[in-house]
Each structure stands twice: as structure tokens, then as C-alpha cells.
Short mmCIF file of N, CA, C and O in Angstrom, two decimals:
data_model
loop_
_atom_site.label_atom_id
_atom_site.label_comp_id
_atom_site.label_asym_id
_atom_site.label_seq_id
_atom_site.Cartn_x
_atom_site.Cartn_y
_atom_site.Cartn_z
N MET A 35 4.91 -14.83 3.73
CA MET A 35 4.80 -13.21 3.04
C MET A 35 3.36 -13.21 2.73
O MET A 35 2.56 -13.22 2.25
N PHE A 36 3.05 -11.82 3.15
CA PHE A 36 1.32 -11.31 2.62
C PHE A 36 1.78 -9.62 1.53
O PHE A 36 2.70 -9.11 2.04
N ILE A 37 1.29 -10.15 0.29
CA ILE A 37 1.03 -8.79 -0.45
C ILE A 37 -0.20 -8.23 -0.54
O ILE A 37 -1.37 -8.74 -0.77
N VAL A 38 -0.14 -6.74 -0.65
CA VAL A 38 -1.25 -5.53 -0.68
C VAL A 38 -0.97 -5.37 -2.29
O VAL A 38 0.07 -4.41 -2.49
N VAL A 39 -2.17 -5.38 -3.03
CA VAL A 39 -2.05 -4.68 -3.98
C VAL A 39 -3.01 -3.75 -4.81
O VAL A 39 -3.87 -4.18 -4.44
N ASN A 40 -2.55 -2.50 -4.68
CA ASN A 40 -3.57 -1.40 -4.59
C ASN A 40 -3.51 -0.87 -6.03
O ASN A 40 -2.39 -0.53 -6.63
N THR A 41 -4.38 -0.79 -6.95
CA THR A 41 -4.46 -1.05 -8.54
C THR A 41 -5.18 0.31 -8.14
O THR A 41 -5.72 0.80 -8.13
N ILE A 42 -4.41 1.90 -9.36
CA ILE A 42 -4.67 2.80 -9.61
C ILE A 42 -4.70 3.61 -10.89
O ILE A 42 -3.47 3.13 -11.28
N THR A 43 -5.92 3.67 -10.97
CA THR A 43 -6.09 4.12 -12.35
C THR A 43 -5.81 5.61 -12.84
O THR A 43 -6.37 6.82 -11.88
N ALA A 44 -4.87 5.92 -13.59
CA ALA A 44 -4.66 7.70 -13.66
C ALA A 44 -3.62 7.69 -15.10
O ALA A 44 -2.92 6.13 -15.27
N SER A 45 -3.51 8.71 -15.63
CA SER A 45 -2.71 9.04 -16.61
C SER A 45 -1.63 10.49 -16.67
O SER A 45 -2.55 11.22 -15.43
N GLY A 46 -0.99 10.59 -17.35
CA GLY A 46 -0.47 12.08 -17.71
C GLY A 46 0.17 12.17 -15.91
O GLY A 46 0.89 11.76 -15.18
N PRO A 47 -0.25 14.06 -15.78
CA PRO A 47 0.11 14.45 -14.80
C PRO A 47 -0.33 13.83 -13.23
O PRO A 47 -0.02 13.79 -12.27
N ALA A 48 -2.05 13.29 -12.97
CA ALA A 48 -2.21 12.67 -12.29
C ALA A 48 -1.84 11.35 -11.95
O ALA A 48 -1.63 10.81 -10.47
N LEU A 49 -0.96 10.54 -12.50
CA LEU A 49 -0.03 9.63 -12.79
C LEU A 49 0.96 9.80 -11.59
O LEU A 49 1.26 9.42 -10.82
N GLN A 50 1.47 11.02 -12.14
CA GLN A 50 3.08 11.29 -11.58
C GLN A 50 2.67 11.87 -9.98
O GLN A 50 3.37 11.66 -9.33
N ALA A 51 1.80 12.46 -10.38
CA ALA A 51 1.10 13.01 -8.71
C ALA A 51 1.24 11.93 -7.46
O ALA A 51 1.41 11.87 -6.44
N MET A 52 0.19 10.69 -8.34
CA MET A 52 0.29 9.31 -7.23
C MET A 52 1.63 9.39 -6.97
O MET A 52 1.90 9.00 -5.83
N VAL A 53 2.38 8.95 -7.98
CA VAL A 53 3.78 8.45 -7.46
C VAL A 53 4.31 8.96 -6.41
O VAL A 53 5.09 8.54 -6.01
N GLU A 54 4.38 10.70 -6.58
CA GLU A 54 5.08 11.40 -5.65
C GLU A 54 4.49 10.87 -4.50
O GLU A 54 5.14 11.19 -3.66
N SER A 55 3.07 10.98 -4.37
CA SER A 55 2.77 10.95 -3.07
C SER A 55 3.00 9.26 -2.19
O SER A 55 3.56 9.52 -1.25
N PHE A 56 3.28 8.58 -3.30
CA PHE A 56 3.69 7.42 -2.77
C PHE A 56 5.23 7.70 -1.85
O PHE A 56 5.47 6.65 -1.27
N ARG A 57 6.14 8.34 -2.98
CA ARG A 57 7.28 8.38 -2.94
C ARG A 57 7.47 9.04 -1.49
O ARG A 57 8.66 8.76 -0.48
N ARG A 58 6.88 9.83 -0.88
CA ARG A 58 6.78 10.86 0.24
C ARG A 58 6.36 10.07 1.26
O ARG A 58 6.75 10.22 2.70
N ALA A 59 5.57 9.02 1.29
CA ALA A 59 4.63 8.47 2.08
C ALA A 59 5.29 7.02 2.31
O ALA A 59 5.68 6.49 3.64
N ALA A 60 6.51 6.51 1.54
CA ALA A 60 7.07 4.98 1.77
C ALA A 60 8.06 5.06 3.25
O ALA A 60 7.98 4.32 3.68
N PRO A 61 8.56 6.19 3.03
CA PRO A 61 9.95 6.25 4.33
C PRO A 61 8.81 5.75 6.08
O PRO A 61 9.15 5.56 7.23
N GLU A 62 8.15 6.50 5.97
CA GLU A 62 7.01 6.24 7.02
C GLU A 62 6.62 4.54 7.23
O GLU A 62 6.19 4.22 8.74
N MET A 63 6.63 3.75 6.36
CA MET A 63 5.95 2.87 5.96
C MET A 63 7.37 1.82 6.96
O MET A 63 6.93 0.89 7.78
N ARG A 64 8.51 2.25 7.09
CA ARG A 64 9.57 0.68 8.06
C ARG A 64 9.22 1.63 9.57
O ARG A 64 9.67 0.70 10.07
N GLN A 65 7.98 1.62 9.70
CA GLN A 65 8.52 2.02 11.27
C GLN A 65 7.25 0.36 11.68
O GLN A 65 7.16 0.36 12.88
N PHE A 66 6.98 -0.02 10.76
CA PHE A 66 5.29 -1.16 11.10
C PHE A 66 6.27 -2.12 10.97
O PHE A 66 7.11 -2.60 10.18
N SER A 67 6.44 -3.07 12.11
CA SER A 67 7.37 -4.53 12.27
C SER A 67 6.19 -5.10 11.44
O SER A 67 5.18 -5.60 11.33
N GLY A 68 7.39 -6.22 10.68
CA GLY A 68 7.07 -6.86 9.49
C GLY A 68 6.40 -6.21 8.86
O GLY A 68 6.25 -6.77 7.19
N PHE A 69 6.92 -4.98 8.02
CA PHE A 69 6.54 -4.20 6.51
C PHE A 69 7.67 -4.63 6.10
O PHE A 69 9.16 -4.28 6.57
N LEU A 70 7.86 -4.96 4.96
CA LEU A 70 9.48 -5.30 4.21
C LEU A 70 9.28 -4.65 3.08
O LEU A 70 10.67 -5.07 2.54
N GLY A 71 8.71 -4.30 1.98
CA GLY A 71 8.78 -3.29 1.07
C GLY A 71 7.77 -2.47 0.39
O GLY A 71 6.25 -3.13 0.70
N LEU A 72 8.04 -1.68 -0.33
CA LEU A 72 6.45 -1.31 -1.22
C LEU A 72 7.62 -0.80 -2.29
O LEU A 72 8.36 -0.25 -2.66
N GLU A 73 6.76 -1.35 -3.35
CA GLU A 73 7.21 -1.39 -4.90
C GLU A 73 6.02 -0.82 -5.38
O GLU A 73 4.68 -0.52 -5.21
N ILE A 74 6.46 0.24 -6.82
CA ILE A 74 5.28 0.94 -7.35
C ILE A 74 5.63 0.51 -8.69
O ILE A 74 6.65 0.60 -9.07
N TRP A 75 4.67 -0.30 -9.38
CA TRP A 75 4.82 -0.55 -11.09
C TRP A 75 3.59 0.22 -11.76
O TRP A 75 2.36 0.27 -11.86
N LEU A 76 4.52 0.37 -12.63
CA LEU A 76 3.69 1.50 -13.83
C LEU A 76 3.23 0.92 -15.02
O LEU A 76 4.00 -0.21 -15.66
N ASP A 77 2.10 1.30 -15.59
CA ASP A 77 1.51 0.45 -16.81
C ASP A 77 1.31 1.35 -17.85
O ASP A 77 0.69 2.74 -17.44
N ASP A 78 0.45 1.47 -19.18
CA ASP A 78 -0.21 2.40 -19.49
C ASP A 78 -1.61 3.27 -18.75
O ASP A 78 -1.96 4.17 -18.76
N GLY A 79 -2.46 1.92 -18.15
CA GLY A 79 -3.56 2.08 -17.43
C GLY A 79 -3.49 3.26 -16.13
O GLY A 79 -4.30 3.76 -15.70
N GLY A 80 -1.73 2.85 -15.90
CA GLY A 80 -1.81 3.79 -14.09
C GLY A 80 -0.73 2.90 -13.38
O GLY A 80 0.26 2.74 -13.95
N LEU A 81 -0.90 2.37 -12.08
CA LEU A 81 -0.05 1.92 -11.11
C LEU A 81 -0.43 0.95 -10.15
O LEU A 81 -1.56 0.90 -10.22
N LYS A 82 0.60 -0.06 -9.73
CA LYS A 82 -0.07 -0.97 -8.92
C LYS A 82 0.88 -0.08 -7.48
O LYS A 82 2.16 -0.51 -7.64
N ALA A 83 0.31 -0.22 -6.66
CA ALA A 83 1.84 -0.16 -5.56
C ALA A 83 1.22 -1.44 -4.24
O ALA A 83 0.35 -1.67 -4.00
N VAL A 84 2.22 -2.25 -4.32
CA VAL A 84 2.30 -3.48 -4.07
C VAL A 84 3.29 -3.29 -2.60
O VAL A 84 4.20 -3.24 -2.82
N SER A 85 2.81 -3.67 -1.70
CA SER A 85 3.30 -3.79 -0.10
C SER A 85 3.92 -5.08 -0.16
O SER A 85 3.12 -5.93 -0.09
N ARG A 86 4.82 -5.72 0.76
CA ARG A 86 5.38 -7.00 1.13
C ARG A 86 5.51 -6.61 2.70
O ARG A 86 5.69 -5.84 3.11
N TRP A 87 4.63 -7.84 3.42
CA TRP A 87 4.23 -7.60 4.65
C TRP A 87 4.60 -9.41 4.66
O TRP A 87 4.73 -10.16 4.51
N ALA A 88 5.33 -9.00 6.41
CA ALA A 88 5.59 -10.59 7.01
C ALA A 88 4.84 -11.48 7.40
O ALA A 88 4.58 -12.51 6.82
N SER A 89 3.35 -10.49 7.57
CA SER A 89 1.91 -11.81 7.83
C SER A 89 1.10 -10.85 7.39
O SER A 89 0.78 -9.34 7.28
N ARG A 90 -0.06 -11.35 7.34
CA ARG A 90 -1.83 -10.57 7.11
C ARG A 90 -1.46 -10.18 8.44
O ARG A 90 -2.26 -8.38 8.18
N GLU A 91 -1.06 -10.55 9.23
CA GLU A 91 -1.21 -9.78 10.81
C GLU A 91 -0.26 -8.57 10.84
O GLU A 91 -1.12 -7.45 11.56
N ALA A 92 0.53 -8.47 10.39
CA ALA A 92 2.12 -7.39 10.32
C ALA A 92 0.77 -6.22 9.56
O ALA A 92 0.92 -5.19 10.06
N PHE A 93 0.04 -6.85 8.15
CA PHE A 93 -0.18 -5.80 7.68
C PHE A 93 -1.53 -5.00 8.00
O PHE A 93 -1.75 -3.56 8.12
N GLN A 94 -2.29 -5.72 8.88
CA GLN A 94 -3.60 -5.20 9.51
C GLN A 94 -3.13 -4.20 10.62
O GLN A 94 -4.09 -3.66 11.15
N GLU A 95 -1.86 -3.68 11.38
CA GLU A 95 -1.49 -2.77 12.30
C GLU A 95 -1.51 -1.55 11.37
O GLU A 95 -1.93 -0.50 11.99
N TYR A 96 -1.13 -1.41 10.21
CA TYR A 96 -1.03 -0.37 9.30
C TYR A 96 -2.49 0.50 9.34
O TYR A 96 -2.85 1.67 9.09
N PRO A 97 -3.57 -0.03 8.79
CA PRO A 97 -4.66 0.61 8.38
C PRO A 97 -5.34 0.82 9.89
O PRO A 97 -6.25 2.08 9.63
N LYS A 98 -5.31 0.45 11.00
CA LYS A 98 -5.60 0.96 12.15
C LYS A 98 -4.81 2.24 12.43
O LYS A 98 -5.00 2.89 13.43
N SER A 99 -3.65 2.59 11.91
CA SER A 99 -2.44 3.31 12.46
C SER A 99 -2.85 4.89 11.90
O SER A 99 -4.37 5.10 10.89
N GLU A 100 -2.92 6.31 12.82
CA GLU A 100 -2.52 7.58 12.29
C GLU A 100 -1.62 7.43 11.19
O GLU A 100 -2.49 8.55 10.05
N VAL A 101 -0.93 6.37 10.66
CA VAL A 101 0.05 7.24 9.54
C VAL A 101 -1.07 6.51 8.21
O VAL A 101 -0.69 7.61 7.98
N PHE A 102 -1.86 5.80 8.42
CA PHE A 102 -2.05 5.36 7.09
C PHE A 102 -3.17 6.33 6.84
O PHE A 102 -3.50 6.86 5.84
N ARG A 103 -4.08 7.06 8.02
CA ARG A 103 -4.66 7.76 7.76
C ARG A 103 -4.39 9.16 7.33
O ARG A 103 -4.81 10.07 6.52
N ARG A 104 -3.47 9.55 7.68
CA ARG A 104 -2.42 10.55 7.11
C ARG A 104 -2.38 10.69 5.53
O ARG A 104 -2.03 10.89 4.81
N HIS A 105 -1.76 9.10 5.05
CA HIS A 105 -1.42 8.62 3.96
C HIS A 105 -2.55 8.60 2.99
O HIS A 105 -2.81 8.40 1.94
N HIS A 106 -4.20 8.46 3.47
CA HIS A 106 -5.03 8.51 2.53
C HIS A 106 -6.02 9.82 3.21
O HIS A 106 -7.18 9.36 3.41
N ARG A 107 -5.38 11.17 3.02
CA ARG A 107 -6.17 11.92 3.04
C ARG A 107 -7.41 12.17 4.40
O ARG A 107 -8.92 12.15 4.38
N GLY A 108 -7.13 11.20 5.66
CA GLY A 108 -8.09 11.13 6.83
C GLY A 108 -9.25 10.46 6.38
O GLY A 108 -9.86 9.78 7.74
N MET A 109 -9.22 9.46 5.75
CA MET A 109 -10.13 7.99 5.72
C MET A 109 -9.59 6.98 6.43
O MET A 109 -7.94 6.50 6.89
N GLY A 110 -10.43 6.49 7.45
CA GLY A 110 -9.95 5.63 8.38
C GLY A 110 -9.41 4.09 7.65
O GLY A 110 -9.95 4.38 6.16
N GLY A 111 -9.17 3.17 7.98
CA GLY A 111 -8.28 2.15 7.32
C GLY A 111 -9.88 0.83 6.63
O GLY A 111 -9.50 0.86 5.45
N GLU A 112 -10.68 1.16 7.13
CA GLU A 112 -11.98 0.11 6.70
C GLU A 112 -12.31 1.25 5.66
O GLU A 112 -12.69 0.59 4.30
N GLN A 113 -12.90 2.37 5.64
CA GLN A 113 -13.60 3.44 4.64
C GLN A 113 -12.46 3.08 3.59
O GLN A 113 -12.70 3.23 2.27
N ALA A 114 -11.01 3.46 3.28
CA ALA A 114 -10.23 3.60 2.55
C ALA A 114 -9.78 2.21 1.38
O ALA A 114 -10.00 2.23 0.83
N LEU A 115 -10.13 1.17 2.83
CA LEU A 115 -10.05 0.20 1.97
C LEU A 115 -10.68 -0.39 0.88
O LEU A 115 -10.75 -1.30 -0.03
N ARG A 116 -11.93 0.06 1.54
CA ARG A 116 -13.56 -0.61 0.98
C ARG A 116 -13.25 0.43 -0.67
O ARG A 116 -13.84 -0.19 -1.84
N ALA A 117 -12.84 1.22 -0.75
CA ALA A 117 -12.58 2.38 -1.58
C ALA A 117 -12.08 1.64 -2.93
O ALA A 117 -12.12 2.17 -4.11
N ALA A 118 -11.26 1.50 -2.58
CA ALA A 118 -9.75 1.33 -3.39
C ALA A 118 -9.83 -0.53 -3.83
O ALA A 118 -10.67 -0.88 -3.51
N HIS A 119 -9.16 -0.55 -5.26
CA HIS A 119 -9.32 -1.44 -5.42
C HIS A 119 -7.97 -2.53 -5.47
O HIS A 119 -6.92 -2.50 -5.53
N ILE A 120 -8.14 -3.61 -3.98
CA ILE A 120 -6.96 -3.99 -3.20
C ILE A 120 -7.29 -5.35 -3.39
O ILE A 120 -8.09 -5.78 -3.93
N THR A 121 -6.12 -6.10 -4.05
CA THR A 121 -6.03 -7.50 -3.57
C THR A 121 -5.00 -7.93 -2.83
O THR A 121 -3.71 -7.57 -2.49
N PHE A 122 -5.16 -9.16 -2.20
CA PHE A 122 -4.21 -9.36 -0.64
C PHE A 122 -4.11 -10.99 -1.70
O PHE A 122 -5.11 -11.76 -2.27
N TYR A 123 -2.86 -11.29 -1.41
CA TYR A 123 -1.97 -12.32 -2.01
C TYR A 123 -1.18 -13.31 -0.81
O TYR A 123 -0.62 -12.20 0.21
N GLU A 124 -0.99 -14.65 -0.18
CA GLU A 124 -0.21 -14.98 0.31
C GLU A 124 0.92 -15.79 -0.60
O GLU A 124 0.03 -15.94 -1.50
N ALA A 125 1.84 -15.63 -0.15
CA ALA A 125 3.09 -15.73 -1.56
C ALA A 125 4.24 -15.90 -0.31
O ALA A 125 4.32 -16.41 1.22
N GLU A 126 5.15 -17.10 -1.35
CA GLU A 126 6.18 -17.49 -1.06
C GLU A 126 7.44 -17.53 -1.63
O GLU A 126 7.21 -17.56 -2.56
N VAL A 127 8.36 -16.69 -1.38
CA VAL A 127 10.00 -17.05 -1.77
C VAL A 127 10.42 -17.94 -2.57
O VAL A 127 10.90 -18.95 -1.36
N MET A 128 10.68 -18.34 -3.75
CA MET A 128 11.08 -20.15 -3.65
C MET A 128 12.49 -19.49 -4.14
O MET A 128 13.44 -20.51 -4.11
N ALA A 129 13.39 -18.65 -4.71
CA ALA A 129 14.91 -18.60 -4.44
C ALA A 129 14.71 -17.01 -4.37
O ALA A 129 14.22 -16.05 -4.72
#
């Protein structure tokens, strides 16, 4: 499994706006083969958007897509990924 964690710093109304934005965008993610799920983790400093993919290759189709461009205000994948605070993980479900 491949995990993508996007850390976003926000608070108050800006944080709630970000959560709503992810909530609206999430259903479109289901169209990507290998997409396993999206979670939003909240803390005092903002949020972490955690997406799960079957593989790195499955994830790489998303930043190339028009859906990604819509989700990121017109920015292409490379530009948006460079601007964000993203961490990638290879993962294995143990239980």
C-alpha cells in the first residue's frame, strides 16, 4: 500500500473550509483505480489529509488528471506537489 500525507496548517474558519473542500472532493477520488480511501486527521495546528493507494503507480495517475487540477485550483500535479507539505510512505497492513 502507498500512503500520501498532506499536512496543512490552518485554524478556525480556514480549517473548517479546508475540511469541507476535502469532503466535496473525496467522492471523485473513487474513479481512480487503486484508490483505497481518504481520511482527514485534525489536530490543534491544522489537518493531515491521508490518502491510501494500492501502489505508488496508482497514486501517480491522480496528479496527472484533470480531477487533480480541479481539486487544486488549476495547479498541475508537479506544481501542487512541490508547494505542499507532503510525505509518502510504503505501508503494509498487519492486522
